[in-house]
PDB file of C-alpha atoms in Angstrom:
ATOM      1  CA  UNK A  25       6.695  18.339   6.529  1.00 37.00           C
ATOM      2  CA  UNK A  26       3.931  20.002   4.792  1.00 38.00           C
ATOM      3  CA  UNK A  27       3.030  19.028   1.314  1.00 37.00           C
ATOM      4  CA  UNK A  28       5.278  21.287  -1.268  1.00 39.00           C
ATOM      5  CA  UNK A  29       7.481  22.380   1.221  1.00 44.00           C
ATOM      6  CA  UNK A  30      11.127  21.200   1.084  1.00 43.00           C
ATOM      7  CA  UNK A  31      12.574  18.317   3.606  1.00 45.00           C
ATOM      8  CA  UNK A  32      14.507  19.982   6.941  1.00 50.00           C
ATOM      9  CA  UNK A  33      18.196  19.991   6.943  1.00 45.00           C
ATOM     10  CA  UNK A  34      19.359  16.199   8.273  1.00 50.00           C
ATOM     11  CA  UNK A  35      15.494  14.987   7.886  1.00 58.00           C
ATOM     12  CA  UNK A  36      16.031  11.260   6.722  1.00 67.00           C
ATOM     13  CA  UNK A  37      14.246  10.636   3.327  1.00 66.00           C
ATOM     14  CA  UNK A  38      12.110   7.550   4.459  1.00 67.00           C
ATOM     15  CA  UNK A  39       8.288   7.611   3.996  1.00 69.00           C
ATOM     16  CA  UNK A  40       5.974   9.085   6.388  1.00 68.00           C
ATOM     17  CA  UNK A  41       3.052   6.946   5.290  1.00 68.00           C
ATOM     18  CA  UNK A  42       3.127   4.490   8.385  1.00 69.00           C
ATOM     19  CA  UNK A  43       0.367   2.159   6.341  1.00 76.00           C
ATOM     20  CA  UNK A  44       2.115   2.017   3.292  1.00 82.00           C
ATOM     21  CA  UNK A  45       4.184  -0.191   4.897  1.00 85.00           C
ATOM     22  CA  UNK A  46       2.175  -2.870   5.473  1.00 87.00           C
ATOM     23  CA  UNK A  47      -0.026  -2.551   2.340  1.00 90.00           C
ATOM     24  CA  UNK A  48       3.855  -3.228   0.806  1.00 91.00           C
ATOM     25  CA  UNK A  49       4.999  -5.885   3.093  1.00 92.00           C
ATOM     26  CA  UNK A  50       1.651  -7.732   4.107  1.00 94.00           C
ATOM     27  CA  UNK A  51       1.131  -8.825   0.432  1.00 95.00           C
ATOM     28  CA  UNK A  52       5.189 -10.232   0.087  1.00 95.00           C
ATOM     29  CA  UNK A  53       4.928 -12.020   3.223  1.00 95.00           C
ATOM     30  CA  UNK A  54       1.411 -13.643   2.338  1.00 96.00           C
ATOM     31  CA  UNK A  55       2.914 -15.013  -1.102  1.00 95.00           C
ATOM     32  CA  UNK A  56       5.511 -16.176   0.487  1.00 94.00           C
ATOM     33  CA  UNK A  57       3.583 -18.188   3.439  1.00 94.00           C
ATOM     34  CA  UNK A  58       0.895 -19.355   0.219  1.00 95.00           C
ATOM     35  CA  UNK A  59       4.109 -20.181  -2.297  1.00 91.00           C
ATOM     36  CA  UNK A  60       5.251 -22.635   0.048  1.00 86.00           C
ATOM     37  CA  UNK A  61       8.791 -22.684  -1.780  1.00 81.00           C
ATOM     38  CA  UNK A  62      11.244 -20.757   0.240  1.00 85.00           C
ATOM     39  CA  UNK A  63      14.597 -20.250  -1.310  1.00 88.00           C
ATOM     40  CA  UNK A  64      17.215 -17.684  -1.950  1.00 90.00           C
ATOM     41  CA  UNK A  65      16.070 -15.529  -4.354  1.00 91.00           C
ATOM     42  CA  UNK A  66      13.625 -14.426  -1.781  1.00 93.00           C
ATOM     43  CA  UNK A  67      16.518 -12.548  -0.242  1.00 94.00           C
ATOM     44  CA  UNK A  68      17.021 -10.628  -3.259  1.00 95.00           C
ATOM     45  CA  UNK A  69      13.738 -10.261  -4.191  1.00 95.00           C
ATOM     46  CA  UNK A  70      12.577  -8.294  -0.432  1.00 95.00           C
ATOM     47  CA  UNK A  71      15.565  -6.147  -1.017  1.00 95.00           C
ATOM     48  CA  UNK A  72      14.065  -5.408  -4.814  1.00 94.00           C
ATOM     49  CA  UNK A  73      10.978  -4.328  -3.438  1.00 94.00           C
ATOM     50  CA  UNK A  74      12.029  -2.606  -0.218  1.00 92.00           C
ATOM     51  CA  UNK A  75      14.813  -0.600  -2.077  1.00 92.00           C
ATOM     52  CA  UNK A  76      12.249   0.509  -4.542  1.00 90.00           C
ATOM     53  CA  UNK A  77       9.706   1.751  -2.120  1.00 89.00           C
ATOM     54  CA  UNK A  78      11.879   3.770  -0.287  1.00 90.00           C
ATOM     55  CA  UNK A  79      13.243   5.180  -3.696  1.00 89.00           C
ATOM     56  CA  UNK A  80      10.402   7.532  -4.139  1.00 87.00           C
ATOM     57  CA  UNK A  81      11.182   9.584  -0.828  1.00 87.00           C
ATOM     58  CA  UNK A  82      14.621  10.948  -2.036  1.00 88.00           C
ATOM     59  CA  UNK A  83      13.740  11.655  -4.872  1.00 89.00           C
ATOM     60  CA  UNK A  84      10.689  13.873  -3.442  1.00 86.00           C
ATOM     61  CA  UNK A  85      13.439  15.513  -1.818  1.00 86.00           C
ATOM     62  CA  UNK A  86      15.318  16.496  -4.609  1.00 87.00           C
ATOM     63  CA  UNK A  87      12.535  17.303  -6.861  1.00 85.00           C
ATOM     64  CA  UNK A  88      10.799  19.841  -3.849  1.00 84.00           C
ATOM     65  CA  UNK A  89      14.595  21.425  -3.461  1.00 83.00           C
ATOM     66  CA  UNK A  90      14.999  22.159  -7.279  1.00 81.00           C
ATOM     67  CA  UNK A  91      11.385  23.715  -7.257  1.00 79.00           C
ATOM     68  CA  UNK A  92      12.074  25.761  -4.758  1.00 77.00           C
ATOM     69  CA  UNK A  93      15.639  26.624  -5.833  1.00 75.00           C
ATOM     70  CA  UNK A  94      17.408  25.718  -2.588  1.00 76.00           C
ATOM     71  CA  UNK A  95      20.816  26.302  -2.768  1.00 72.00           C
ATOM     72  CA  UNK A  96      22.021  23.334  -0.285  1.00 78.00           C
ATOM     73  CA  UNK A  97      20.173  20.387   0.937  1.00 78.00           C
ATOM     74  CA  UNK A  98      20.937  18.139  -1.754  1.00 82.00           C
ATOM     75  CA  UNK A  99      23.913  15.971  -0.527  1.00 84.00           C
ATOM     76  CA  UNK A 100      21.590  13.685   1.743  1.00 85.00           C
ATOM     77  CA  UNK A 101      19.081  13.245  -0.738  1.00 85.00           C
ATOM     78  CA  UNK A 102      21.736  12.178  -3.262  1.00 89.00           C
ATOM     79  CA  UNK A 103      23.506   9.690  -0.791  1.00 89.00           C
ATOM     80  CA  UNK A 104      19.960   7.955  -0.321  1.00 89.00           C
ATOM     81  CA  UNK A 105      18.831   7.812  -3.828  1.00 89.00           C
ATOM     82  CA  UNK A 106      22.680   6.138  -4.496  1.00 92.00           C
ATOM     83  CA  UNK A 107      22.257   3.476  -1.723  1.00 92.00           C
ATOM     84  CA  UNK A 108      18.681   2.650  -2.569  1.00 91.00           C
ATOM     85  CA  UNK A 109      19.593   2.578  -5.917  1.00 92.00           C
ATOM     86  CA  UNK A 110      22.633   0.158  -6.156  1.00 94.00           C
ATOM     87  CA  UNK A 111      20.579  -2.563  -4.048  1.00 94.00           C
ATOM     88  CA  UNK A 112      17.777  -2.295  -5.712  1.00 93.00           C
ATOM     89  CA  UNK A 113      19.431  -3.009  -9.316  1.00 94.00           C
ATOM     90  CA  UNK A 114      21.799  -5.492  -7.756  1.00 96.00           C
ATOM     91  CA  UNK A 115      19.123  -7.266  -6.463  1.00 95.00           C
ATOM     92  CA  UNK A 116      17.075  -6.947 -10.067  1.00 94.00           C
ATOM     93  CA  UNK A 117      20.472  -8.335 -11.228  1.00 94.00           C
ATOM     94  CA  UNK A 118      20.671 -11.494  -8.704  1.00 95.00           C
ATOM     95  CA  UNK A 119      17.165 -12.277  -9.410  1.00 94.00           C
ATOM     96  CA  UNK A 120      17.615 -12.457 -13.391  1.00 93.00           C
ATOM     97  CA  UNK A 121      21.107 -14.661 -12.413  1.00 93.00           C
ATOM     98  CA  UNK A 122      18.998 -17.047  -9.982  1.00 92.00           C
ATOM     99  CA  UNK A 123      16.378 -17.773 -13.326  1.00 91.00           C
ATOM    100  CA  UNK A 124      13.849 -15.133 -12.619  1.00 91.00           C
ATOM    101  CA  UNK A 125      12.098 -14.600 -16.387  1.00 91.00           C
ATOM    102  CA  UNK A 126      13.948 -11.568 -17.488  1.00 91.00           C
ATOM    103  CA  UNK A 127      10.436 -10.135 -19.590  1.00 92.00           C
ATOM    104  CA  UNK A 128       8.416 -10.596 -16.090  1.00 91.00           C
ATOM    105  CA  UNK A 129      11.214  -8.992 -14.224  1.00 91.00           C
ATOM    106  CA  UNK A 130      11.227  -5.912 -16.879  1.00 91.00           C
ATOM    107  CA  UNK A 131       7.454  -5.386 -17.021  1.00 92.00           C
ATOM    108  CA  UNK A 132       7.180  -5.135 -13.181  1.00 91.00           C
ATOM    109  CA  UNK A 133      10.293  -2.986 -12.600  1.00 91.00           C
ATOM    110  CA  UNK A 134       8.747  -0.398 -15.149  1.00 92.00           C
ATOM    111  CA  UNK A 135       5.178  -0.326 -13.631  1.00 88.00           C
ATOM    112  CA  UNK A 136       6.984   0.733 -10.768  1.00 87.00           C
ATOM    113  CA  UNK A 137       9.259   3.078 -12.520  1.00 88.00           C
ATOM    114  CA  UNK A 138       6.137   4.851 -13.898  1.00 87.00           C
ATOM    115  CA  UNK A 139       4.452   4.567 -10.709  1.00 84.00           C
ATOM    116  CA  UNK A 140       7.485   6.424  -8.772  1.00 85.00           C
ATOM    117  CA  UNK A 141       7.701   8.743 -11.224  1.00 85.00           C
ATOM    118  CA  UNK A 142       3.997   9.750 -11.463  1.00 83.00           C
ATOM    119  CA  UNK A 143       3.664   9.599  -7.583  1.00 80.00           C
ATOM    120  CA  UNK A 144       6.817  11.808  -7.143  1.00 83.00           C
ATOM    121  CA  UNK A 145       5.382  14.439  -9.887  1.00 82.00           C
ATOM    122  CA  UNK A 146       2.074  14.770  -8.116  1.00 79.00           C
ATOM    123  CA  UNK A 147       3.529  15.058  -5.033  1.00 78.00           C
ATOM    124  CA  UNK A 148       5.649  17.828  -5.735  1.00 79.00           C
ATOM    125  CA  UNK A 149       2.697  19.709  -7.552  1.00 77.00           C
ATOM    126  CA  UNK A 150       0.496  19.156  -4.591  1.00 73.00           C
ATOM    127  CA  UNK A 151      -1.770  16.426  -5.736  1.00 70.00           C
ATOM    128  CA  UNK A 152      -0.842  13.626  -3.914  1.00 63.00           C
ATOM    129  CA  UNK A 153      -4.138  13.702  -2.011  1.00 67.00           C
ATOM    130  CA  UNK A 154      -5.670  12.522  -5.133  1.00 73.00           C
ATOM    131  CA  UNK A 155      -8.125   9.889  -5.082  1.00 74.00           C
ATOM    132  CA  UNK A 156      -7.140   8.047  -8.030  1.00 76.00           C
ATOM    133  CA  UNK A 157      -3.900   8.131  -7.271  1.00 78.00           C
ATOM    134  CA  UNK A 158      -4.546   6.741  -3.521  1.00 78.00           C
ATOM    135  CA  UNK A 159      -5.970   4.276  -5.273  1.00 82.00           C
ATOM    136  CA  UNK A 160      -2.804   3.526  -7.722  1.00 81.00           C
ATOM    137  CA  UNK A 161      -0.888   3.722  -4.812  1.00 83.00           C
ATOM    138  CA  UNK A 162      -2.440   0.875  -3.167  1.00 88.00           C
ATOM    139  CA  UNK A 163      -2.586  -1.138  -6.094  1.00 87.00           C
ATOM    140  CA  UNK A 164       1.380  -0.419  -7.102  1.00 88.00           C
ATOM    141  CA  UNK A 165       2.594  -1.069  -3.602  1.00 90.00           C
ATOM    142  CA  UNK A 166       0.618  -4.010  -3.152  1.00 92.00           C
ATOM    143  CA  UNK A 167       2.010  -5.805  -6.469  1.00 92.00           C
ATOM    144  CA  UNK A 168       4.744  -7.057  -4.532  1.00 93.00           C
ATOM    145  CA  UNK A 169       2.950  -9.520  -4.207  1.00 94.00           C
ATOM    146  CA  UNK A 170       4.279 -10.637  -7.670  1.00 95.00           C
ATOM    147  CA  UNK A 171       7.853 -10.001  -6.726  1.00 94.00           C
ATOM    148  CA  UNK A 172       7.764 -12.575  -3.895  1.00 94.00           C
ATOM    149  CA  UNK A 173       6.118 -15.437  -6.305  1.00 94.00           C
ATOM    150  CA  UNK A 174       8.425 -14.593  -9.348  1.00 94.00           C
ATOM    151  CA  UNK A 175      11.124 -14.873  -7.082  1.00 93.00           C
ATOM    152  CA  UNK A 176      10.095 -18.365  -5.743  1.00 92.00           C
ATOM    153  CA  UNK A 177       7.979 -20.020  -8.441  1.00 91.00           C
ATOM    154  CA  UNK A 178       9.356 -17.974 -11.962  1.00 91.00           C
ATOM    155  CA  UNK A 179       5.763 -17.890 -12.793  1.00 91.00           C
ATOM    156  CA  UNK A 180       2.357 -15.852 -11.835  1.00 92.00           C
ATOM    157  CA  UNK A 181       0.097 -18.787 -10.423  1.00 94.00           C
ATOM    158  CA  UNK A 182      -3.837 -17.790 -10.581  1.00 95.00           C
ATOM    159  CA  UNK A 183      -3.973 -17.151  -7.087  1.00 96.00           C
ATOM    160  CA  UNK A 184      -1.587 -14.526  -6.792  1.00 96.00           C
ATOM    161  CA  UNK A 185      -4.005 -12.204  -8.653  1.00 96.00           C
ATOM    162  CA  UNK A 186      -6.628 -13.373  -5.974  1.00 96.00           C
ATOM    163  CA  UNK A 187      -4.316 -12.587  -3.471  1.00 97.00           C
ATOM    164  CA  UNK A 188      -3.549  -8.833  -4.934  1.00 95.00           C
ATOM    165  CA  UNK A 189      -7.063  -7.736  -5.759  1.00 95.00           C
ATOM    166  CA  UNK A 190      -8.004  -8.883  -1.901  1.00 96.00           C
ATOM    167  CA  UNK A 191      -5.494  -6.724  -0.553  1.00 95.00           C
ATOM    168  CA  UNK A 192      -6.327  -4.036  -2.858  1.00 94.00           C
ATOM    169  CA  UNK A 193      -9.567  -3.630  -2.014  1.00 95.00           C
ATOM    170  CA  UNK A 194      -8.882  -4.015   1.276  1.00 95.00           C
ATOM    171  CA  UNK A 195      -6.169  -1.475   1.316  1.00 93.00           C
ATOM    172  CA  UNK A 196      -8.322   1.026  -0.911  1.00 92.00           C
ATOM    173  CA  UNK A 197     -10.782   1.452   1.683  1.00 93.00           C
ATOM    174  CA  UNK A 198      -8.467   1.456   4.730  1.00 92.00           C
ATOM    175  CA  UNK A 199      -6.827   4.551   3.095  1.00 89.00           C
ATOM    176  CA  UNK A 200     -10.151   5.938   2.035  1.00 91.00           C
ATOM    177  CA  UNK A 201     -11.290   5.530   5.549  1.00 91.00           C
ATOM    178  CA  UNK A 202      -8.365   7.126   7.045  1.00 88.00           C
ATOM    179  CA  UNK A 203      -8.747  10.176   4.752  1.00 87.00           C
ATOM    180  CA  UNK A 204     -12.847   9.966   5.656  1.00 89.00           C
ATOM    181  CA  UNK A 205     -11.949  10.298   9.011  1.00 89.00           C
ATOM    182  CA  UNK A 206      -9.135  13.446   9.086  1.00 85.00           C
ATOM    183  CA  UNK A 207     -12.349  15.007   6.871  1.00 85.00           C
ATOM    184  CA  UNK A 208     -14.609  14.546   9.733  1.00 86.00           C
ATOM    185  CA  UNK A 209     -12.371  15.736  12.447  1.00 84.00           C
ATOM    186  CA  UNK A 210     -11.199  18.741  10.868  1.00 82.00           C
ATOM    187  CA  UNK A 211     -15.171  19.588   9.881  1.00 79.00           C
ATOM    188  CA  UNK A 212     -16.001  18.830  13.626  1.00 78.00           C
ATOM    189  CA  UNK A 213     -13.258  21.454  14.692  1.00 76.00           C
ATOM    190  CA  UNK A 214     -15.058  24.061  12.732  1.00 74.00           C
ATOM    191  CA  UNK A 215     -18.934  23.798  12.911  1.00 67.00           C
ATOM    192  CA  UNK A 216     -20.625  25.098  10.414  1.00 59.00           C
ATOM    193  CA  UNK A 217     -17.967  24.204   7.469  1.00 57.00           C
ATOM    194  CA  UNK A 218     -19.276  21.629   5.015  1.00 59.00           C
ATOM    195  CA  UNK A 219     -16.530  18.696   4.633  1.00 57.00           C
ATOM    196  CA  UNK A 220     -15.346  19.237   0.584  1.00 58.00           C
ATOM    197  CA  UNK A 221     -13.403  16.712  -0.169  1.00 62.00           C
ATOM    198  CA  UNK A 222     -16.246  13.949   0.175  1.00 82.00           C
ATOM    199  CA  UNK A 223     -14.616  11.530   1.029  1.00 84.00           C
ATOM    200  CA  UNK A 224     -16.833   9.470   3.707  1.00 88.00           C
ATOM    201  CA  UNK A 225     -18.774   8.871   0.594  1.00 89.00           C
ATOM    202  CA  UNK A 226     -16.074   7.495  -1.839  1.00 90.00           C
ATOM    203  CA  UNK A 227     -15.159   5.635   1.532  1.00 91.00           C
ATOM    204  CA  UNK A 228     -18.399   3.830   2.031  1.00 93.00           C
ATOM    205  CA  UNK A 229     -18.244   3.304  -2.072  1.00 93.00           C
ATOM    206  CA  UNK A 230     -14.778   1.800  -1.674  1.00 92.00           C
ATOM    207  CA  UNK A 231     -16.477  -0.616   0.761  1.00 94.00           C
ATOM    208  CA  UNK A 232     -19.692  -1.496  -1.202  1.00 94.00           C
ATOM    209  CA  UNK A 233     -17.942  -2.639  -3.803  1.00 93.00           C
ATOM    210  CA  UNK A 234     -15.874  -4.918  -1.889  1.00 92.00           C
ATOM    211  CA  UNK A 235     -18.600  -6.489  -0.319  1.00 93.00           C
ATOM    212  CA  UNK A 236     -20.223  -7.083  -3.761  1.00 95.00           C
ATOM    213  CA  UNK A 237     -16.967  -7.986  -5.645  1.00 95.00           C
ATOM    214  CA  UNK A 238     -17.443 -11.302  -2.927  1.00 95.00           C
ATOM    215  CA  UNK A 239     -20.307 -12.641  -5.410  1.00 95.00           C
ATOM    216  CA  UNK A 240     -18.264 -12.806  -9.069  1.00 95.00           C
ATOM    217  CA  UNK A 241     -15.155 -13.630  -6.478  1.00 95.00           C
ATOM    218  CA  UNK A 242     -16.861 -16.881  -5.187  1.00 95.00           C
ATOM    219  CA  UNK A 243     -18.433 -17.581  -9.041  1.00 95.00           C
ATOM    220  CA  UNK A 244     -15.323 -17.124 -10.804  1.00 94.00           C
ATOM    221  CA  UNK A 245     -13.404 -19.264  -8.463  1.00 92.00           C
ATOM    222  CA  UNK A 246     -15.570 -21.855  -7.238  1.00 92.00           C
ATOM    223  CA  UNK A 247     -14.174 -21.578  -3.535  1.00 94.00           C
ATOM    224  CA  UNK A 248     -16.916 -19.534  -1.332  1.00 96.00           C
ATOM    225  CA  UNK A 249     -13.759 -18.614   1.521  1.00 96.00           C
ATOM    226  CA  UNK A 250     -12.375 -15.961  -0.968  1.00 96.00           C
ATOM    227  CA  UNK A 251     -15.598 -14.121  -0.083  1.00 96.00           C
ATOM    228  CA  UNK A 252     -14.075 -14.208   3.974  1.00 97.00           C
ATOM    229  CA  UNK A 253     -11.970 -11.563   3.448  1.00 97.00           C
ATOM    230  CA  UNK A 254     -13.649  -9.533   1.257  1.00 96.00           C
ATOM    231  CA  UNK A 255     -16.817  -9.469   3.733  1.00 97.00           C
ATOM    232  CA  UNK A 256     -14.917  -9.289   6.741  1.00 97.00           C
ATOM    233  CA  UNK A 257     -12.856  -6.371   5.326  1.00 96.00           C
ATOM    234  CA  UNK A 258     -16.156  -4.678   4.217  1.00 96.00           C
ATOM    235  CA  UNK A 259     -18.367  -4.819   7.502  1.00 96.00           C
ATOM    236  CA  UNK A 260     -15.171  -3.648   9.607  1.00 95.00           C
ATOM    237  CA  UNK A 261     -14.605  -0.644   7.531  1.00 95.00           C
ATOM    238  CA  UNK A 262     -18.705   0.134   7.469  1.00 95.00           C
ATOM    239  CA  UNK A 263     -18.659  -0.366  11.095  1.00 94.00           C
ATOM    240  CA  UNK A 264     -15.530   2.618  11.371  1.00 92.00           C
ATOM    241  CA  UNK A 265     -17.030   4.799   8.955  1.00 93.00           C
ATOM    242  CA  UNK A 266     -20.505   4.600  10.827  1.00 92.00           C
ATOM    243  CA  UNK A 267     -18.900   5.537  14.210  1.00 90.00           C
ATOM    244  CA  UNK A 268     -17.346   8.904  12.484  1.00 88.00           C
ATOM    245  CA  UNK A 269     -21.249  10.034  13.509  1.00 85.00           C
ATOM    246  CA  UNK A 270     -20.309   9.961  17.010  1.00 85.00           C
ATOM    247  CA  UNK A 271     -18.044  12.985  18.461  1.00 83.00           C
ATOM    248  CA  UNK A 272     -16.453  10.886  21.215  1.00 84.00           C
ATOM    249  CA  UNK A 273     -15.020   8.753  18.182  1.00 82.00           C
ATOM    250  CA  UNK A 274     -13.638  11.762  15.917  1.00 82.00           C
ATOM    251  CA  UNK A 275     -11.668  12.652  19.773  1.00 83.00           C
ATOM    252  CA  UNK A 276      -9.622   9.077  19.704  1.00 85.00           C
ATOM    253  CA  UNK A 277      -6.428   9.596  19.370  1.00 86.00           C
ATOM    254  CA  UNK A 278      -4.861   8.808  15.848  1.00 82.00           C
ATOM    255  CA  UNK A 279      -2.216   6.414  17.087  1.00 84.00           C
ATOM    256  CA  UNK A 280      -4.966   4.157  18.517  1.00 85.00           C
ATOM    257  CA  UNK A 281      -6.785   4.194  15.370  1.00 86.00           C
ATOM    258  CA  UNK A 282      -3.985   3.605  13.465  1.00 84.00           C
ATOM    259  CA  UNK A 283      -3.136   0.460  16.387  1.00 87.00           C
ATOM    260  CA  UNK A 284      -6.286  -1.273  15.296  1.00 90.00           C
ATOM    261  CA  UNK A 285      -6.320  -0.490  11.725  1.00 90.00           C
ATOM    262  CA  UNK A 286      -3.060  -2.337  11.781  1.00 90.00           C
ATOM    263  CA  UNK A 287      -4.664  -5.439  14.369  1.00 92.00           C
ATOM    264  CA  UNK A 288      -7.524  -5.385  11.042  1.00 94.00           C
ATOM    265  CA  UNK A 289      -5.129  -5.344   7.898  1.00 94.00           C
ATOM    266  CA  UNK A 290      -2.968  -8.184   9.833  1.00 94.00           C
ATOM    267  CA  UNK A 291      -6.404 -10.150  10.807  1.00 96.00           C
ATOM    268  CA  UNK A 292      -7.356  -9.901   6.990  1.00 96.00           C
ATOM    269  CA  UNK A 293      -3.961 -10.728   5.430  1.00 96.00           C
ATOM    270  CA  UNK A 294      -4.518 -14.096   7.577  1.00 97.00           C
ATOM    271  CA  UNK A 295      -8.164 -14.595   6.149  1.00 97.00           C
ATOM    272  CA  UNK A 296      -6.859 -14.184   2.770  1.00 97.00           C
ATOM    273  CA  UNK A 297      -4.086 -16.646   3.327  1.00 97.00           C
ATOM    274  CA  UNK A 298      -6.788 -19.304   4.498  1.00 97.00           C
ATOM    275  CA  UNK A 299      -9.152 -18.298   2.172  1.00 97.00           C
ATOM    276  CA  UNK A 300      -6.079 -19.247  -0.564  1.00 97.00           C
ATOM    277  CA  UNK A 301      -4.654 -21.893   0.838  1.00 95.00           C
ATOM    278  CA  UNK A 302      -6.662 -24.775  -0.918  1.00 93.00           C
ATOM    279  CA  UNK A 303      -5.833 -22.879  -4.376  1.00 94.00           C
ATOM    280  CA  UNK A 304      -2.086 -22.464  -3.620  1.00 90.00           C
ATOM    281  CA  UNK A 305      -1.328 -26.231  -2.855  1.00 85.00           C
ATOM    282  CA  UNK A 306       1.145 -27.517  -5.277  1.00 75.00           C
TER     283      UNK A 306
END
């Protein structure tokens, strides 16, 4: 479906993003390995975050429908935003009754509230290619991290916010990179057109400063492996974003490159669960 254009009749609302998946689940199951404190509210607390993610997409629907004043369509949508909603609030509601801080609970449901409703509104005005709102993305999506400990601790131990700015970073440049690399391909397929949206550069940015944020990382914290996954994250996304110079490379085929992205993100989540380990024993 093309950006702006209204969802085809019997299209399920789910998101098409395939790596905002696992920028959402990587970070959950991660806190979950480093909480170390499995119980049932863990149950609850997935269902929180998984019914919320997928809450944006109908609603996308339904906004794109009204703009373009489509006179049927609307009934899927609906049934979808219904579901998603009911299990996402009953969960929010068996999280507060299994002694989840009710003022924690609150101020993460409304970042994401805003967050839907800002990424839903650009979307639907055509400005979901956005940098700064890439960025957002990645940082909203990968706060589940703080569902998962809430749900198991009732607190927000120090290294969960190591844990979320890692994969942050990491995911920032992963969807920079992507982005860098649809900008080189469609330049290649018509020589002589200057790439506009720039965004090999803010790619190779996104991936300086993660290699430099490894120095106050190591200083603030005292523990030199947090600087593992920031490095390794760094050099592997230099090393894609070089190879864009070579034509064979812009010819791979997306579904590889999206393979080994995944093989990367799933290599770093396990660096950044080493790197934390130390700092996440009881």
């Amino acid at each position: 479906m093309r950006p702006g254009q209204p969802a085809k009749p019997g299209a399920r609302p789910l998101p098409r993003e395939h790596g905002a998946w696992g920028i959402l689940l990587q970070p959950f199951i991660a806190t979950a390995i480093l909480a170390r404190d499995w119980n049932f509210a863990l149950i609850p607390a997935f269902c929180y975050v998984f019914a919320g993610f997928l809450l944006r997409e109908p609603l996308l629907v339904l906004f794109r429908l009204r703009k373009h004043k489509a006179s049927q369509g609307y009934a899927q949508p609906l049934q979808w935003l219904a579901a998603e909603g009911a299990i996402a609030l009953l969960s929010l509601v068996a999280l507060a009754a299994l002694g989840v801080p009710l003022l924690e609970l609150g101020v993460l449901t409304l970042f994401g509230a805003v967050f839907t409703a800002v990424a839903v509104w650009m979307a639907v005005n055509n400005r979901q290619r956005s940098t700064l709102l890439q960025i957002a993305a990645v940082g909203g999506l990968s706060a589940s991290t703080f569902a998962a400990v809430l749900a198991m601790r009732h607190d927000v131990p120090v290294w969960t916010w190591w844990l979320w700015a890692i994969v942050t970073l990491h995911g920032v440049a992963s969807v920079l990179s992507v982005h860098a690399r649809l900008e080189a391909r469609i330049a290649a397929a018509k020589p002589g057109v200057e790439p506009q949206g720039g965004m090999r550069g803010k790619a190779y940015t996104a991936t300086f400063v993660q290699g430099l944020a490894a120095i106050p990382a190591v200083m603030l914290s005292g523990d030199w492996r947090l600087a593992v996954p920031l490095l390794f994250s760094a050099v592997t996304h230099a090393w894609e974003l070089y190879r864009l110079n070579q034509p064979e490379v812009l010819r791979e085929r997306l579904q590889a490159v999206g393979y080994r992205m995944l093989a990367v993100s799933i290599a770093h989540t396990l660096l950044a669960i080493w790197a934390l380990w130390k700092m996440a024993t009881p």
